[in-house]
Amino acid sequence: MHLELQSNIMQEKLDAKDLPQDTGSTLLTSDSEHHDKESEVKDVIQSQKQTKETEQDRCHPQDSEKIKKMESDQASLNGEKTNVENLYKILEEKFQIMHNLCEQKDSTLQQKLVEEKLEQHVKEIKSGGRKEEIRNFKQRIQEINEKHERTQSGLKKQTQVKLPNAVEEERNLYLEKLQLEEKKTHQLEYRDPHSRGLHSIL
């Protein structure tokens, strides 16, 4: 509508230039009409500006609520991400502990198998009367036992160090989850006036 009015005004001005010089009264009438139409165009433009400003004012509270909701959702996602990362660390440490325990059991089984083989060999040597070889095999058995004890001791120390840390981290993770749930509950109560009033009564 705005463009159409401007186009009409321009066309009428051009038509006015083409009129003869002796049509003064007609030209004055045309100028008056131009002035009225220009005023009408200004009124239309002003009305459009006011309408746009009104729409912006009406949309602003909605945008503010959307921004708050997005910020709240982002905070919740960050909290959940932290919990997942902490849980991954705990599971990783638990896996390492289980791996150490499996190594201990495997080492024990291998040690037992070696001892059985050596004992069988010793019996065979004894039956042959070779005392020197018997002493050598006994010494070898002792060395294997000492090595096995050192290995078991090292694995136990690693397990004793990592297990309390894993338990403590798991406890902290549960506390963080509880705090996050409480925060979400407070946010819901803030958004819902009815729930907030009910909570104050309780």
GROMACS .gro file of C-alpha atoms in nm:
model
  202
    1MET     CA    1   0.000   0.000   0.000
    2HIS     CA    2   0.290   0.231   0.086
    3LEU     CA    3   0.459   0.181  -0.253
    4GLU     CA    4   0.130   0.220  -0.439
    5LEU     CA    5   0.060   0.560  -0.278
    6GLN     CA    6   0.411   0.684  -0.355
    7SER     CA    7   0.375   0.569  -0.715
    8ASN     CA    8   0.045   0.753  -0.751
    9ILE     CA    9   0.194   1.072  -0.609
   10MET     CA   10   0.490   1.060  -0.849
   11GLN     CA   11   0.262   0.997  -1.144
   12GLU     CA   12   0.037   1.288  -1.053
   13LYS     CA   13   0.339   1.519  -1.022
   14LEU     CA   14   0.453   1.418  -1.369
   15ASP     CA   15   0.104   1.475  -1.505
   16ALA     CA   16   0.102   1.818  -1.342
   17LYS     CA   17   0.420   1.919  -1.523
   18ASP     CA   18   0.262   1.833  -1.857
   19LEU     CA   19  -0.040   2.064  -1.800
   20PRO     CA   20  -0.057   2.400  -1.990
   21GLN     CA   21   0.040   2.720  -1.807
   22ASP     CA   22  -0.313   2.857  -1.819
   23THR     CA   23  -0.456   2.584  -1.595
   24GLY     CA   24  -0.339   2.745  -1.268
   25SER     CA   25  -0.650   2.672  -1.068
   26THR     CA   26  -0.642   2.307  -1.168
   27LEU     CA   27  -0.275   2.285  -1.068
   28LEU     CA   28  -0.347   2.431  -0.726
   29THR     CA   29  -0.618   2.175  -0.674
   30SER     CA   30  -0.378   1.899  -0.777
   31ASP     CA   31  -0.111   2.026  -0.535
   32SER     CA   32  -0.361   2.017  -0.254
   33GLU     CA   33  -0.445   1.658  -0.339
   34HIS     CA   34  -0.073   1.575  -0.347
   35HIS     CA   35  -0.030   1.722  -0.004
   36ASP     CA   36  -0.322   1.518   0.129
   37LYS     CA   37  -0.181   1.199  -0.018
   38GLU     CA   38   0.165   1.271   0.120
   39SER     CA   39   0.010   1.315   0.462
   40GLU     CA   40  -0.172   0.987   0.414
   41VAL     CA   41   0.157   0.814   0.324
   42LYS     CA   42   0.324   0.955   0.637
   43ASP     CA   43   0.033   0.834   0.849
   44VAL     CA   44   0.061   0.485   0.699
   45ILE     CA   45   0.438   0.474   0.764
   46GLN     CA   46   0.392   0.593   1.123
   47SER     CA   47   0.120   0.334   1.179
   48GLN     CA   48   0.345   0.058   1.047
   49LYS     CA   49   0.626   0.166   1.280
   50GLN     CA   50   0.395   0.164   1.580
   51THR     CA   51   0.261  -0.180   1.486
   52LYS     CA   52   0.614  -0.318   1.454
   53GLU     CA   53   0.720  -0.172   1.791
   54THR     CA   54   0.409  -0.317   1.955
   55GLU     CA   55   0.486  -0.663   1.814
   56GLN     CA   56   0.846  -0.641   1.935
   57ASP     CA   57   0.734  -0.542   2.285
   58ARG     CA   58   0.488  -0.831   2.292
   59CYS     CA   59   0.749  -1.085   2.173
   60HIS     CA   60   1.023  -0.969   2.412
   61PRO     CA   61   0.889  -1.148   2.725
   62GLN     CA   62   0.845  -1.467   2.524
   63ASP     CA   63   1.204  -1.447   2.397
   64SER     CA   64   1.326  -1.387   2.751
   65GLU     CA   65   1.146  -1.700   2.875
   66LYS     CA   66   1.290  -1.903   2.588
   67ILE     CA   67   1.642  -1.783   2.669
   68LYS     CA   68   1.599  -1.875   3.036
   69LYS     CA   69   1.471  -2.219   2.943
   70MET     CA   70   1.764  -2.273   2.703
   71GLU     CA   71   2.012  -2.169   2.973
   72SER     CA   72   1.848  -2.405   3.222
   73ASP     CA   73   1.855  -2.693   2.972
   74GLN     CA   74   2.221  -2.620   2.895
   75ALA     CA   75   2.310  -2.629   3.265
   76SER     CA   76   2.128  -2.961   3.305
   77LEU     CA   77   2.311  -3.107   3.005
   78ASN     CA   78   2.646  -2.993   3.143
   79GLY     CA   79   2.565  -3.155   3.477
   80GLU     CA   80   2.466  -3.482   3.310
   81LYS     CA   81   2.783  -3.472   3.099
   82THR     CA   82   2.996  -3.433   3.413
   83ASN     CA   83   2.816  -3.726   3.577
   84VAL     CA   84   2.876  -3.945   3.273
   85GLU     CA   85   3.245  -3.854   3.268
   86ASN     CA   86   3.279  -3.932   3.640
   87LEU     CA   87   3.095  -4.261   3.596
   88TYR     CA   88   3.330  -4.352   3.310
   89LYS     CA   89   3.633  -4.290   3.534
   90ILE     CA   90   3.485  -4.505   3.809
   91LEU     CA   91   3.408  -4.789   3.569
   92GLU     CA   92   3.757  -4.762   3.424
   93GLU     CA   93   3.913  -4.797   3.770
   94LYS     CA   94   3.683  -5.089   3.852
   95PHE     CA   95   3.789  -5.256   3.530
   96GLN     CA   96   4.155  -5.210   3.623
   97ILE     CA   97   4.089  -5.361   3.966
   98MET     CA   98   3.913  -5.662   3.813
   99HIS     CA   99   4.200  -5.697   3.566
  100ASN     CA  100   4.450  -5.706   3.853
  101LEU     CA  101   4.243  -5.967   4.037
  102CYS     CA  102   4.228  -6.181   3.724
  103GLU     CA  103   4.603  -6.151   3.686
  104GLN     CA  104   4.646  -6.266   4.046
  105LYS     CA  105   4.429  -6.571   3.987
  106ASP     CA  106   4.603  -6.648   3.660
  107SER     CA  107   4.943  -6.615   3.824
  108THR     CA  108   4.833  -6.849   4.103
  109LEU     CA  109   4.709  -7.111   3.858
  110GLN     CA  110   5.028  -7.092   3.654
  111GLN     CA  111   5.235  -7.121   3.970
  112LYS     CA  112   5.039  -7.424   4.079
  113LEU     CA  113   5.081  -7.587   3.738
  114VAL     CA  114   5.458  -7.526   3.741
  115GLU     CA  115   5.489  -7.667   4.090
  116GLU     CA  116   5.298  -7.980   3.994
  117LYS     CA  117   5.525  -8.033   3.695
  118LEU     CA  118   5.838  -7.979   3.902
  119GLU     CA  119   5.718  -8.211   4.175
  120GLN     CA  120   5.646  -8.475   3.915
  121HIS     CA  121   5.992  -8.428   3.771
  122VAL     CA  122   6.147  -8.448   4.119
  123LYS     CA  123   5.972  -8.775   4.181
  124GLU     CA  124   6.111  -8.907   3.857
  125ILE     CA  125   6.461  -8.789   3.955
  126LYS     CA  126   6.432  -8.943   4.301
  127SER     CA  127   6.342  -9.268   4.149
  128GLY     CA  128   6.663  -9.241   3.945
  129GLY     CA  129   6.881  -9.145   4.246
  130ARG     CA  130   7.016  -8.815   4.101
  131LYS     CA  131   7.049  -8.603   4.418
  132GLU     CA  132   7.225  -8.306   4.256
  133GLU     CA  133   6.945  -8.257   4.009
  134ILE     CA  134   6.697  -8.281   4.295
  135ARG     CA  135   6.868  -7.993   4.478
  136ASN     CA  136   6.871  -7.785   4.160
  137PHE     CA  137   6.501  -7.838   4.104
  138LYS     CA  138   6.422  -7.756   4.467
  139GLN     CA  139   6.614  -7.432   4.432
  140ARG     CA  140   6.428  -7.354   4.114
  141ILE     CA  141   6.097  -7.416   4.290
  142GLN     CA  142   6.198  -7.178   4.568
  143GLU     CA  143   6.292  -6.905   4.319
  144ILE     CA  144   5.961  -6.945   4.140
  145ASN     CA  145   5.774  -6.922   4.470
  146GLU     CA  146   5.957  -6.604   4.566
  147LYS     CA  147   5.884  -6.446   4.228
  148HIS     CA  148   5.520  -6.543   4.262
  149GLU     CA  149   5.499  -6.386   4.608
  150ARG     CA  150   5.650  -6.060   4.479
  151THR     CA  151   5.403  -6.051   4.192
  152GLN     CA  152   5.107  -6.116   4.424
  153SER     CA  153   5.226  -5.849   4.667
  154GLY     CA  154   5.256  -5.588   4.390
  155LEU     CA  155   4.910  -5.662   4.252
  156LYS     CA  156   4.754  -5.648   4.598
  157LYS     CA  157   4.911  -5.308   4.664
  158GLN     CA  158   4.772  -5.171   4.337
  159THR     CA  159   4.427  -5.303   4.423
  160GLN     CA  160   4.437  -5.162   4.777
  161VAL     CA  161   4.528  -4.817   4.642
  162LYS     CA  162   4.269  -4.802   4.363
  163LEU     CA  163   3.972  -4.964   4.536
  164PRO     CA  164   3.914  -4.691   4.802
  165ASN     CA  165   3.948  -4.421   4.535
  166ALA     CA  166   3.688  -4.590   4.318
  167VAL     CA  167   3.445  -4.619   4.610
  168GLU     CA  168   3.493  -4.253   4.704
  169GLU     CA  169   3.444  -4.133   4.347
  170GLU     CA  170   3.129  -4.342   4.312
  171ARG     CA  171   2.991  -4.189   4.632
  172ASN     CA  172   3.065  -3.838   4.503
  173LEU     CA  173   2.892  -3.920   4.175
  174TYR     CA  174   2.574  -4.021   4.356
  175LEU     CA  175   2.585  -3.698   4.560
  176GLU     CA  176   2.619  -3.494   4.240
  177LYS     CA  177   2.322  -3.675   4.088
  178LEU     CA  178   2.116  -3.601   4.399
  179GLN     CA  179   2.209  -3.232   4.386
  180LEU     CA  180   2.117  -3.216   4.017
  181GLU     CA  181   1.774  -3.370   4.086
  182GLU     CA  182   1.714  -3.120   4.367
  183LYS     CA  183   1.806  -2.835   4.133
  184LYS     CA  184   1.563  -2.961   3.869
  185THR     CA  185   1.290  -2.985   4.135
  186HIS     CA  186   1.349  -2.624   4.242
  187GLN     CA  187   1.337  -2.510   3.879
  188LEU     CA  188   1.005  -2.686   3.824
  189GLU     CA  189   0.863  -2.531   4.141
  190TYR     CA  190   0.976  -2.188   4.022
  191ARG     CA  191   0.807  -2.230   3.684
  192ASP     CA  192   0.482  -2.364   3.836
  193PRO     CA  193   0.333  -2.112   4.086
  194HIS     CA  194   0.075  -2.369   4.203
  195SER     CA  195   0.347  -2.621   4.295
  196ARG     CA  196   0.544  -2.349   4.469
  197GLY     CA  197   0.245  -2.255   4.682
  198LEU     CA  198   0.174  -2.618   4.766
  199HIS     CA  199   0.538  -2.670   4.864
  200SER     CA  200   0.525  -2.371   5.103
  201ILE     CA  201   0.211  -2.511   5.267
  202LEU     CA  202   0.378  -2.850   5.318
   0.00000   0.00000   0.00000
